[in-house]
Structures are given as C-alpha cells and as structure tokens.
Amino acid sequence: MSSQPVEDAAPVGRVQRKRGRRVQEILSTAAELFGERGYDAVSLDDVAERLDVTKGSLYYYFPGKDELAVAAIETLGADWTGRLERLAATAEGPPHERLRALIREHVAIAVGEYPAALRLFLVPSTWPDDPRERIKELRRRHDQVFRGVLEEGLASGEFAVTGLETTLQCMHAAMAQAPLWCGGLESDARERALDELADTLVKLVAAAQ
Amino acid sequence: MSSQPVEDAAPVGRVQRKRGRRVQEILSTAAELFGERGYDAVSLDDVAERLDVTKGSLYYYFPGKDELAVAAIETLGADWTGRLERLAATAEGPPHERLRALIREHVAIAVGEYPAALRLFLVPSTWPDDPRERIKELRRRHDQVFRGVLEEGLASGEFAVTGLETTLQCMHAAMAQAPLWCGGLESDARERALDELADTLVKLVAAAQ
DNA sequence: TACTATATTGACTCTCGGGTCAAAGTTTGC
DNA sequence: GCAAACTTTGACCCGAGAGTCAATATAGTA
C-alpha cells in the first residue's frame, strides 16, 4: 500500500537481503514447529533452540511471539496452498479424479508435515482482528483450490452438492483431523487409511445418478 | 446439564452424599467452562470464580487441574452421549432420517453448549496414558451411537460406505468443527446452516442407486 | 587496519497460573 | 453446648515463558 522512496524499494543492499534470508530461515523453522505442535505448545525458546540461537535474537527480527507466529503460519499456508495449486494446475482427468488427488495430497501433507495444523486455525477469539483476518485469508485462498475443482464438476454435472460452502467445510474438517486418527498408523496402513478417507470424501460431491 | 452422576457413590453417610453433590456441582460447572473454551484457556481461578469459591477449595476435592479436567470432560461426555442415546432409542423412521436427527442434535449441542469441544479431544500427547485412555473411551461410546444407526442402514441396504470407521471419523470431524464456522451466525441463518450440514453429511452414507 | 552497522547474547524483569497450607469458619453428632 | 470433623479461605511458593536491554561479538566498509 504505502510506497517507499525508490532507492529503498527496489534494489535493497546486500545487507538487507541477508536480513531477509535470515527472516525466512526463522519463519520456516517456526512454521515447522507450529505445524507440529500448535501455537501454545511452542515456546520462543523452542524456536530459538532449533535455530541454534537464543530467544533474544528472535526479538531482533519480530516484535513478539504473536507476530512471529502469524508470519510463520502465513509461510506454512503459502507453502501448503502453493503445492495444491500446482497440483490442481497440472493434474489431468475428470473432476472427481482431480478432486481425489487434491484431497490425497492435502492429507499427506497434513499427516506427514503439519500434524498440528488443525490447532493453528483454532485462533483464540481474544486475538486482535488484524491477525485473525490474515489467517482467515489463508484459509480462503486454500479453499479456493478445492472450490475451483468443485465448481468445474458442478458445471459439467459430474458433481452435485447440497451446498458448496458446507461441502467445503466438511471436507476441510475431515482432512484437518486426519492426523489425529491415522497419525499413529504404520506407513502402509496409513496409506490405505488415507486412500479410504479420500474415497469417502469424494462421496460428498457424488451426483445422484 | 441433564446428566446423572458419573461417580459410583458407594459410601452412604449423609456427609459423604453432600460431598458427592458438591463434586457434581464442581464438575458440571467445570464441564461448562472447558466445553466453552477448552482446557488451556480455562484456569482454576476461572472455575472457582464461577462457583463463587476460591481456588484452594477445588484442591479439597481434586488433586489437580488435570484430574478435575478429565472428570469434567467425562461428565460432559456422559451428558452429551446420553442425550444422543435417548434420541436414538426413541426416534422413529428409516435409518437416514434417524441418522439425520442424530447429526442435527449433535451439532445443536456442539454449537449451543460446547463450542470448544473440539479442543477437548486434542489432548496433549504429553499426558499420561490413563487419562488419555479415559477420554478415548468417551469417544468410543459416543461413536457407538452413530455406528449403531449406520450398521442398521448398511444391513438394510439403505446405506453404503467406503469404510465404516472412516465414515464415522469424517462425520465426527465435520460436526466438531461446526461451531467454528456457524458459531457467529444469526439464529435463523445458523439453523439453516446446520440443516444443510446434516443433509451434506448424510450423503456420506448414500447408497449408489 | 580501524571504524561503523548489524547481529547475538545472557542475565534480567514481570506476569500468569498451578499447587500448598496453616488458620479460620462451618457443620455434624453427641 | 461443645468437641470433632469437615470445608473454605487467602496468603504464599514456584516454575514457565514472554519480553527487555546493555554489553559484546561479528560482518561490512573505508
């Protein structure tokens, strides 16, 4: 929004870029941790330890835990949604196959990398509006990937739903909870469980034939 | 709350029964609070305040926060499941109507009374086995109500599922998250949203005809 | 090399919330 | 009425974890 003087905006000095890279390192480490355990269960000491620095350093880059967490969650969300968007763009086949692939990839990421993602969307309602809005925005962009495929299938008559948004919410909920009940399974059993989950969720859009 | 005492009260003295009643008061108040906000967001001072006593009193009845919380969650779960069991026992009609009624009642309770119930099942994995097992047991009994209706419909051929347990997990997940996305709606809009949710979830068991 | 900007440290403060306990208050039973 | 049992209080301890900051180390630059 607020544009800066030209010399500050475009070609930032080497030092600035280095700082930028450091910020990214911190965010990506923090995203890992928050994705594994959720906001409450991660302390700044935890983040610092995984980065091999001390807590004080983090305050050189972020004003506080909340800001770091929101930025980390945005990093996590951008990564996750980005991968789904790429899949949606390249996947071939009829809508139900593409939808199934999306679901399958989503839960694979959830179970394997961000098992606590569910907790991240349970933002305490005591948080200020700005960060809550930013997290909702992540969710919107994420849902948009699924919504696209759903609308495609609805247009072609291959899908039918009671309500589009409700269907999306149900899918999202079931996928988000997947780590809870198949996180502990052996890898082959887990694969089968996730396959079954995908098949089950595809039923939500089945056209009565 | 319409629950019967969870604790088996063997000892008979008047004093003992009075103590038992006090325990139930505490549990039912604590269940309210934990159901509203979840474990982490409720302090013992909060529980004590709603009971118009001080924190110290709680330690006269429970050895610590965890024990109080687990007992309160069991109270909450017994109340909730009891209401669903009663509904399942009295409801008339074909399986899909009875299932729909169960779903509708479940989300009504979730949204109206225990909006944070979702958090209660996100038990930190650092907890000891005993309480975690007790909470899982609650979940089992709860699922059993739905499983009963599902099996009935499957037996009659009115339902078809990809996998019974997976279907249950999906239903449970979607119902648990309902408070997140229709908690803020006006009451009539909310009723419509919950109706739509119930219709959507019933699709999970639709037999391909 | 010397000087400056940047980055990191570690010891510090502060608050919150779980848990303890002796003392005071209340109820019970004789 | 009164002693014993039961219940509640409120002041206290403690550890965890967020946040602060002067001192120090490192990197960049002339």
Coordinates of C-alpha atoms (C1' of nucleotides) in Angstrom, one line a residue:
Chain A
M1 CA 0.0 0.0 0.0
S2 CA 2.3 2.8 1.2
S3 CA 5.1 3.1 -1.4
Q4 CA 8.6 3.9 -0.3
P5 CA 11.2 6.0 -1.9
V6 CA 12.6 4.3 -5.0
E7 CA 16.1 3.8 -3.6
D8 CA 14.7 1.9 -0.6
A9 CA 12.1 -0.1 -2.5
A10 CA 13.7 -2.0 -5.4
P11 CA 17.4 -2.9 -5.0
V12 CA 17.9 -3.4 -1.3
G13 CA 21.5 -3.7 -0.3
R14 CA 23.3 -6.9 0.3
V15 CA 22.8 -6.5 4.0
Q16 CA 19.1 -6.1 3.6
R17 CA 18.9 -9.2 1.5
K18 CA 20.8 -11.1 4.1
R19 CA 18.4 -10.0 6.7
G20 CA 15.6 -11.1 4.5
R21 CA 17.1 -14.5 4.2
R22 CA 17.5 -14.8 7.9
V23 CA 13.9 -13.8 8.4
Q24 CA 12.9 -16.6 6.0
E25 CA 15.0 -19.1 7.9
I26 CA 13.4 -18.2 11.1
L27 CA 9.9 -18.3 9.6
S28 CA 10.4 -21.7 8.0
T29 CA 11.8 -23.2 11.2
A30 CA 8.9 -21.6 13.2
A31 CA 6.4 -22.9 10.7
E32 CA 7.7 -26.4 11.2
L33 CA 7.4 -26.2 14.9
F34 CA 4.0 -24.6 15.0
G35 CA 2.8 -27.0 12.4
E36 CA 4.0 -29.9 14.5
R37 CA 2.7 -28.8 17.9
G38 CA 0.5 -25.7 17.5
Y39 CA 0.8 -22.2 18.9
D40 CA 0.5 -22.9 22.6
A41 CA 2.8 -25.8 22.8
V42 CA 5.7 -24.0 21.2
S43 CA 7.8 -21.5 23.2
L44 CA 10.1 -19.0 21.7
D45 CA 12.9 -20.9 23.4
D46 CA 11.9 -23.9 21.4
V47 CA 12.1 -21.9 18.1
A48 CA 15.4 -20.4 19.1
E49 CA 16.9 -23.7 20.1
R50 CA 16.1 -25.3 16.8
L51 CA 17.8 -22.4 15.1
D52 CA 20.8 -22.7 17.4
V53 CA 20.4 -19.1 18.7
T54 CA 18.9 -17.6 21.8
K55 CA 15.5 -16.2 22.3
G56 CA 16.7 -12.6 22.4
S57 CA 17.7 -12.8 18.7
L58 CA 14.2 -13.5 17.6
Y59 CA 13.2 -10.1 19.1
Y60 CA 15.7 -8.5 16.8
Y61 CA 13.5 -9.7 13.8
F62 CA 10.0 -9.8 15.3
P63 CA 8.3 -7.7 17.9
G64 CA 6.7 -10.6 19.7
K65 CA 5.6 -14.2 19.6
D66 CA 2.2 -13.4 18.0
E67 CA 3.7 -11.6 15.1
L68 CA 6.3 -14.4 14.6
A69 CA 3.6 -17.0 14.8
V70 CA 1.3 -15.2 12.3
A71 CA 4.1 -14.7 9.8
A72 CA 5.2 -18.4 10.3
I73 CA 1.6 -19.6 9.7
E74 CA 1.5 -17.5 6.6
T75 CA 4.7 -19.1 5.4
L76 CA 3.2 -22.5 6.1
G77 CA 0.0 -21.7 4.4
A78 CA 1.7 -20.3 1.3
D79 CA 3.8 -23.5 1.0
W80 CA 0.9 -25.8 1.5
T81 CA -1.6 -23.9 -0.8
G82 CA 1.2 -23.4 -3.3
R83 CA 1.7 -27.2 -3.6
L84 CA -2.0 -27.8 -4.0
E85 CA -2.3 -25.1 -6.6
R86 CA 0.5 -26.6 -8.6
L87 CA -1.2 -30.0 -8.4
A88 CA -4.5 -28.6 -9.5
A89 CA -2.9 -26.9 -12.4
T90 CA -1.1 -29.9 -13.7
A91 CA -3.5 -32.8 -12.8
E92 CA -5.3 -34.4 -15.7
G93 CA -8.5 -36.2 -15.9
P94 CA -12.2 -35.7 -14.9
P95 CA -13.0 -33.6 -11.9
H96 CA -13.6 -36.5 -9.5
E97 CA -10.1 -37.8 -10.1
R98 CA -8.5 -34.3 -9.7
L99 CA -10.5 -33.7 -6.5
R100 CA -9.4 -37.1 -5.2
A101 CA -5.8 -36.2 -6.0
L102 CA -6.1 -32.9 -4.2
I103 CA -7.6 -34.5 -1.1
R104 CA -4.9 -37.2 -1.1
E105 CA -2.1 -34.6 -1.3
H106 CA -3.7 -32.4 1.3
V107 CA -3.9 -35.2 3.9
A108 CA -0.4 -36.4 3.0
I109 CA 1.0 -33.0 3.8
A110 CA -1.2 -32.7 6.9
V111 CA -0.3 -36.1 8.4
G112 CA 3.4 -36.0 7.4
E113 CA 4.4 -32.4 7.9
Y114 CA 1.9 -30.3 9.8
P115 CA 0.0 -32.7 12.1
A116 CA -1.0 -29.8 14.4
A117 CA -2.3 -27.6 11.6
L118 CA -5.8 -28.1 13.0
R119 CA -4.8 -26.2 16.1
L120 CA -3.5 -23.3 14.1
F121 CA -6.9 -22.4 12.9
L122 CA -8.4 -22.5 16.4
V123 CA -7.2 -19.0 16.9
P124 CA -8.2 -17.7 20.3
S125 CA -11.0 -15.2 19.9
T126 CA -9.1 -12.9 22.1
W127 CA -6.7 -12.1 19.4
P128 CA -7.0 -8.8 17.6
D129 CA -8.8 -8.6 14.3
D130 CA -5.8 -8.0 12.1
P131 CA -4.0 -11.3 12.6
R132 CA -7.3 -13.2 12.6
E133 CA -8.2 -11.7 9.3
R134 CA -4.8 -12.7 7.9
I135 CA -5.3 -16.2 9.0
K136 CA -8.8 -16.3 7.5
E137 CA -7.4 -15.1 4.3
L138 CA -5.0 -18.0 4.1
R139 CA -7.9 -20.3 4.6
R140 CA -9.8 -18.6 1.8
R141 CA -7.0 -19.0 -0.6
H142 CA -6.7 -22.6 0.4
D143 CA -10.3 -23.3 0.0
Q144 CA -10.3 -21.7 -3.4
V145 CA -8.2 -24.5 -4.8
F146 CA -10.9 -27.0 -3.9
R147 CA -13.7 -24.7 -4.8
G148 CA -12.3 -24.4 -8.3
V149 CA -12.4 -28.2 -8.9
L150 CA -15.8 -28.4 -7.3
E151 CA -17.3 -25.7 -9.5
E152 CA -15.9 -27.4 -12.5
G153 CA -17.5 -30.7 -11.6
L154 CA -20.8 -29.0 -10.8
A155 CA -20.8 -27.2 -14.1
S156 CA -20.3 -30.4 -16.0
G157 CA -22.9 -32.1 -14.0
E158 CA -20.5 -34.7 -12.7
F159 CA -20.9 -33.4 -9.1
A160 CA -23.9 -32.4 -7.1
V161 CA -23.8 -30.9 -3.6
T162 CA -26.3 -29.8 -1.0
G163 CA -24.4 -26.6 -0.5
L164 CA -21.0 -25.7 -1.9
E165 CA -19.6 -23.9 1.2
T166 CA -20.9 -26.5 3.5
T167 CA -19.4 -29.3 1.5
L168 CA -16.0 -27.4 1.5
Q169 CA -16.2 -27.1 5.3
C170 CA -16.9 -30.7 5.8
M171 CA -14.0 -31.7 3.6
H172 CA -11.7 -29.3 5.3
A173 CA -12.7 -30.6 8.7
A174 CA -12.3 -34.2 7.9
M175 CA -8.9 -33.6 6.3
A176 CA -7.7 -31.5 9.1
Q177 CA -8.5 -34.2 11.7
A178 CA -6.9 -36.9 9.7
P179 CA -3.6 -36.7 11.6
L180 CA -5.4 -37.3 14.8
W181 CA -6.6 -40.8 13.9
C182 CA -4.1 -42.0 11.4
G183 CA -1.0 -40.3 12.7
G184 CA -0.1 -43.4 14.7
L185 CA -0.6 -46.0 12.0
E186 CA 2.2 -47.8 10.2
S187 CA 3.1 -46.4 6.9
D188 CA 1.2 -48.9 4.7
A189 CA -1.8 -49.0 7.0
R190 CA -1.7 -45.2 6.9
E191 CA -1.6 -45.1 3.2
R192 CA -4.7 -47.3 3.0
A193 CA -6.5 -45.2 5.6
L194 CA -5.8 -42.0 3.6
D195 CA -6.9 -43.6 0.4
E196 CA -10.1 -44.6 2.1
L197 CA -10.6 -41.1 3.5
A198 CA -10.2 -39.7 0.0
D199 CA -12.8 -42.1 -1.4
T200 CA -15.2 -41.3 1.4
L201 CA -14.9 -37.6 1.0
V202 CA -15.5 -37.8 -2.8
K203 CA -18.9 -39.2 -1.9
L204 CA -19.8 -35.7 -0.6
V205 CA -20.0 -34.5 -4.2
A206 CA -21.5 -37.5 -5.8
A207 CA -24.3 -36.8 -8.2
A208 CA -27.4 -38.9 -7.5
Q209 CA -27.4 -41.0 -10.7
Chain B
M1 CA -26.9 -30.2 32.1
S2 CA -29.1 -33.2 32.3
S3 CA -26.6 -35.8 33.4
Q4 CA -26.6 -38.4 36.1
P5 CA -23.7 -38.6 38.5
V6 CA -20.8 -40.3 36.9
E7 CA -19.1 -41.4 40.1
D8 CA -20.4 -44.5 41.7
A9 CA -21.3 -43.5 45.2
A10 CA -20.8 -46.5 47.4
P11 CA -20.3 -44.8 50.8
V12 CA -23.6 -43.9 52.5
G13 CA -23.1 -41.2 55.1
R14 CA -25.1 -38.0 54.8
V15 CA -21.9 -36.1 54.8
Q16 CA -20.5 -38.3 52.0
R17 CA -23.5 -37.7 49.9
K18 CA -23.2 -34.0 50.5
R19 CA -19.6 -34.2 49.4
G20 CA -20.7 -36.1 46.3
R21 CA -23.2 -33.4 45.4
R22 CA -20.6 -30.8 45.8
V23 CA -18.3 -32.7 43.5
Q24 CA -21.0 -32.9 40.9
E25 CA -21.6 -29.1 41.1
I26 CA -18.0 -28.5 40.5
L27 CA -17.8 -31.0 37.7
S28 CA -20.8 -29.6 36.0
T29 CA -19.5 -26.0 36.2
A30 CA -16.1 -27.1 35.1
A31 CA -17.6 -29.0 32.2
E32 CA -19.4 -25.9 31.1
L33 CA -16.2 -23.9 31.1
F34 CA -14.0 -26.4 29.4
G35 CA -16.7 -27.0 26.8
E36 CA -16.8 -23.3 26.1
R37 CA -13.1 -22.6 25.9
G38 CA -11.1 -25.8 26.1
Y39 CA -8.5 -27.0 28.6
D40 CA -5.7 -24.4 28.2
A41 CA -7.9 -21.4 28.2
V42 CA -9.6 -22.2 31.5
S43 CA -7.7 -21.6 34.7
L44 CA -8.7 -23.0 38.1
D45 CA -9.4 -19.4 39.2
D46 CA -12.0 -19.3 36.4
V47 CA -13.6 -22.4 37.6
A48 CA -13.5 -21.2 41.2
E49 CA -14.9 -17.8 40.3
R50 CA -17.9 -19.3 38.5
L51 CA -18.6 -21.4 41.6
D52 CA -18.2 -18.4 43.9
V53 CA -15.4 -20.0 45.8
T54 CA -11.6 -19.7 45.8
K55 CA -9.1 -21.9 44.0
G56 CA -8.0 -23.6 47.2
S57 CA -11.4 -25.2 47.7
L58 CA -11.0 -27.1 44.4
Y59 CA -7.9 -28.8 45.8
Y60 CA -10.0 -30.1 48.6
Y61 CA -12.0 -32.2 46.1
F62 CA -9.5 -32.8 43.3
P63 CA -5.7 -33.4 43.4
G64 CA -5.0 -31.1 40.5
K65 CA -6.2 -29.4 37.3
D66 CA -5.7 -32.5 35.1
E67 CA -7.9 -34.7 37.3
L68 CA -10.6 -32.1 37.5
A69 CA -10.5 -31.6 33.8
V70 CA -10.7 -35.3 33.0
A71 CA -13.6 -35.8 35.4
A72 CA -15.3 -32.8 34.0
I73 CA -14.9 -34.0 30.4
E74 CA -16.3 -37.3 31.4
T75 CA -19.3 -35.5 32.9
L76 CA -19.7 -33.5 29.7
G77 CA -19.3 -36.6 27.6
A78 CA -21.8 -38.6 29.6
D79 CA -24.4 -35.8 29.3
W80 CA -23.9 -35.4 25.6
T81 CA -23.8 -39.1 24.7
G82 CA -26.7 -39.8 27.0
R83 CA -28.9 -37.3 25.1
L84 CA -27.9 -38.8 21.8
E85 CA -28.6 -42.3 23.1
R86 CA -32.0 -41.3 24.2
L87 CA -32.7 -39.8 20.9
A88 CA -31.5 -42.9 19.0
A89 CA -33.7 -45.0 21.2
T90 CA -36.9 -43.1 20.7
A91 CA -36.5 -41.8 17.1
E92 CA -38.8 -43.4 14.5
G93 CA -38.4 -43.8 10.8
P94 CA -35.9 -45.2 8.3
P95 CA -32.2 -45.1 9.1
H96 CA -31.4 -42.0 7.1
E97 CA -34.0 -40.0 9.0
R98 CA -32.7 -41.2 12.3
L99 CA -29.1 -40.5 11.3
R100 CA -30.1 -37.1 10.2
A101 CA -31.8 -36.4 13.5
L102 CA -28.7 -37.6 15.4
I103 CA -26.4 -35.3 13.4
R104 CA -28.8 -32.4 13.9
E105 CA -28.9 -32.9 17.6
H106 CA -25.2 -33.4 17.9
V107 CA -24.3 -30.1 16.2
A108 CA -27.1 -28.3 18.0
I109 CA -25.4 -29.3 21.3
A110 CA -21.9 -28.6 20.0
V111 CA -22.8 -25.1 18.7
G112 CA -25.0 -24.1 21.5
E113 CA -23.4 -25.6 24.6
Y114 CA -19.9 -26.9 24.0
P115 CA -18.4 -24.8 21.2
A116 CA -14.9 -25.8 22.3
A117 CA -15.5 -29.5 22.5
L118 CA -13.2 -29.9 19.5
R119 CA -10.3 -28.7 21.6
L120 CA -11.0 -31.2 24.4
F121 CA -10.1 -34.1 22.1
L122 CA -6.8 -32.5 21.1
V123 CA -5.3 -33.9 24.3
P124 CA -1.6 -33.1 24.5
S125 CA 0.4 -36.2 23.8
T126 CA 2.4 -35.4 26.8
W127 CA -0.4 -36.5 29.1
P128 CA -0.1 -39.9 30.8
D129 CA -1.9 -42.9 29.3
D130 CA -4.6 -43.3 31.9
P131 CA -6.5 -40.0 31.3
R132 CA -5.9 -40.3 27.5
E133 CA -7.5 -43.7 27.6
R134 CA -10.5 -42.5 29.5
I135 CA -11.1 -39.7 27.0
K136 CA -10.8 -42.2 24.1
E137 CA -13.3 -44.4 25.8
L138 CA -15.7 -41.5 25.9
R139 CA -15.2 -41.0 22.2
R140 CA -15.8 -44.7 21.6
R141 CA -19.1 -44.7 23.5
H142 CA -20.1 -41.6 21.6
D143 CA -19.3 -43.0 18.2
Q144 CA -21.2 -46.2 19.1
V145 CA -24.5 -44.3 18.9
F146 CA -23.7 -43.3 15.3
R147 CA -22.3 -46.7 14.5
G148 CA -25.5 -48.4 15.6
V149 CA -27.6 -46.4 13.1
L150 CA -25.1 -46.8 10.4
E151 CA -24.9 -50.6 10.8
E152 CA -28.7 -50.7 10.7
G153 CA -28.8 -48.8 7.4
L154 CA -26.0 -50.9 6.0
A155 CA -27.8 -54.1 6.9
S156 CA -31.0 -53.0 5.2
G157 CA -29.0 -51.9 2.2
E158 CA -30.2 -48.3 2.6
F159 CA -26.7 -47.2 3.3
A160 CA -23.4 -47.9 1.6
V161 CA -20.0 -46.7 2.8
T162 CA -16.4 -46.9 1.6
G163 CA -15.3 -47.8 5.2
L164 CA -17.4 -47.6 8.3
E165 CA -14.8 -46.2 10.7
T166 CA -13.5 -43.7 8.1
T167 CA -17.1 -42.5 7.6
L168 CA -17.6 -42.1 11.3
Q169 CA -14.4 -40.1 11.6
C170 CA -15.4 -37.8 8.8
M171 CA -18.8 -37.2 10.3
H172 CA -17.3 -36.6 13.7
A173 CA -14.8 -34.1 12.3
A174 CA -17.3 -32.1 10.4
M175 CA -19.7 -32.0 13.3
A176 CA -16.9 -31.0 15.8
Q177 CA -15.9 -28.1 13.6
A178 CA -19.4 -26.8 13.0
P179 CA -19.1 -24.3 15.9
L180 CA -16.1 -22.7 14.2
W181 CA -18.0 -21.6 11.1
C182 CA -21.6 -21.2 12.2
G183 CA -21.0 -20.1 15.7
G184 CA -21.2 -16.4 14.7
L185 CA -24.4 -16.7 12.5
E186 CA -27.8 -15.3 13.4
S187 CA -30.1 -17.9 14.9
D188 CA -32.2 -18.5 11.7
A189 CA -29.2 -18.5 9.4
R190 CA -27.5 -20.8 11.8
E191 CA -30.4 -23.2 11.8
R192 CA -30.3 -23.3 8.0
A193 CA -26.6 -23.9 8.0
L194 CA -26.9 -26.8 10.4
D195 CA -29.7 -28.3 8.4
E196 CA -27.5 -28.1 5.3
L197 CA -24.6 -29.6 7.2
A198 CA -26.8 -32.6 8.2
D199 CA -28.0 -33.1 4.7
T200 CA -24.4 -32.9 3.4
L201 CA -23.2 -35.5 5.9
V202 CA -26.0 -37.9 5.1
K203 CA -24.5 -38.1 1.6
L204 CA -21.5 -39.9 3.1
V205 CA -23.7 -43.0 3.6
A206 CA -25.7 -42.7 0.4
A207 CA -26.0 -46.0 -1.5
A208 CA -25.2 -45.6 -5.2
Q209 CA -28.6 -46.4 -6.6
Chain C
dT1 C1' 43.7 -1.8 9.9
dA2 C1' 40.1 0.9 12.0
dC3 C1' 35.6 2.3 12.3
dT4 C1' 30.7 1.5 12.0
dA5 C1' 26.5 -1.0 11.3
dT6 C1' 24.5 -5.2 12.3
dA7 C1' 23.6 -9.3 14.9
dT8 C1' 23.7 -12.1 19.1
dT9 C1' 24.0 -12.9 23.8
dG10 C1' 22.6 -13.9 28.6
dA11 C1' 21.1 -12.1 32.5
dC12 C1' 17.2 -9.6 34.0
dT13 C1' 12.1 -8.5 35.0
dC14 C1' 7.2 -9.5 35.1
dT15 C1' 3.1 -11.9 34.9
dC16 C1' 0.2 -15.9 35.0
dG17 C1' -1.3 -19.9 36.7
dG18 C1' -0.7 -24.4 39.2
dG19 C1' -0.1 -26.0 43.6
dT20 C1' 0.5 -25.8 49.1
dC21 C1' -1.0 -25.0 53.7
dA22 C1' -1.9 -23.2 58.3
dA23 C1' -5.5 -20.7 60.1
dA24 C1' -10.3 -19.6 60.3
dG25 C1' -15.0 -20.7 59.5
dT26 C1' -18.9 -24.0 59.4
dT27 C1' -21.5 -28.3 60.1
dT28 C1' -22.2 -32.5 62.5
dG29 C1' -23.2 -35.6 66.2
dC30 C1' -23.1 -36.5 71.0
Chain D
dG1 C1' -23.5 -26.6 74.1
dC2 C1' -19.5 -28.2 72.5
dA3 C1' -15.8 -31.0 70.6
dA4 C1' -14.6 -33.2 66.5
dA5 C1' -14.9 -33.5 61.7
dC6 C1' -15.4 -31.2 57.6
dT7 C1' -15.0 -27.1 54.5
dT8 C1' -13.2 -22.7 52.9
dT9 C1' -10.0 -19.1 52.8
dG10 C1' -6.2 -16.2 51.3
dA11 C1' -1.6 -15.6 51.6
dC12 C1' 2.2 -17.8 49.9
dC13 C1' 5.7 -20.6 46.8
dC14 C1' 7.3 -21.9 42.4
dG15 C1' 8.3 -22.7 37.5
dA16 C1' 7.4 -21.5 32.8
dG17 C1' 7.5 -18.5 29.4
dA18 C1' 7.1 -13.7 27.2
dG19 C1' 9.5 -9.7 26.8
dT20 C1' 13.8 -6.2 27.8
dC21 C1' 18.3 -4.4 27.2
dA22 C1' 23.1 -3.2 28.0
dA23 C1' 27.2 -5.5 26.7
dT24 C1' 29.5 -8.0 23.3
dA25 C1' 30.7 -10.3 19.1
dT26 C1' 30.7 -10.4 14.1
dA27 C1' 30.4 -8.6 9.5
dG28 C1' 30.8 -4.8 6.2
dT29 C1' 33.2 -0.8 4.6
dA30 C1' 36.6 3.0 4.1

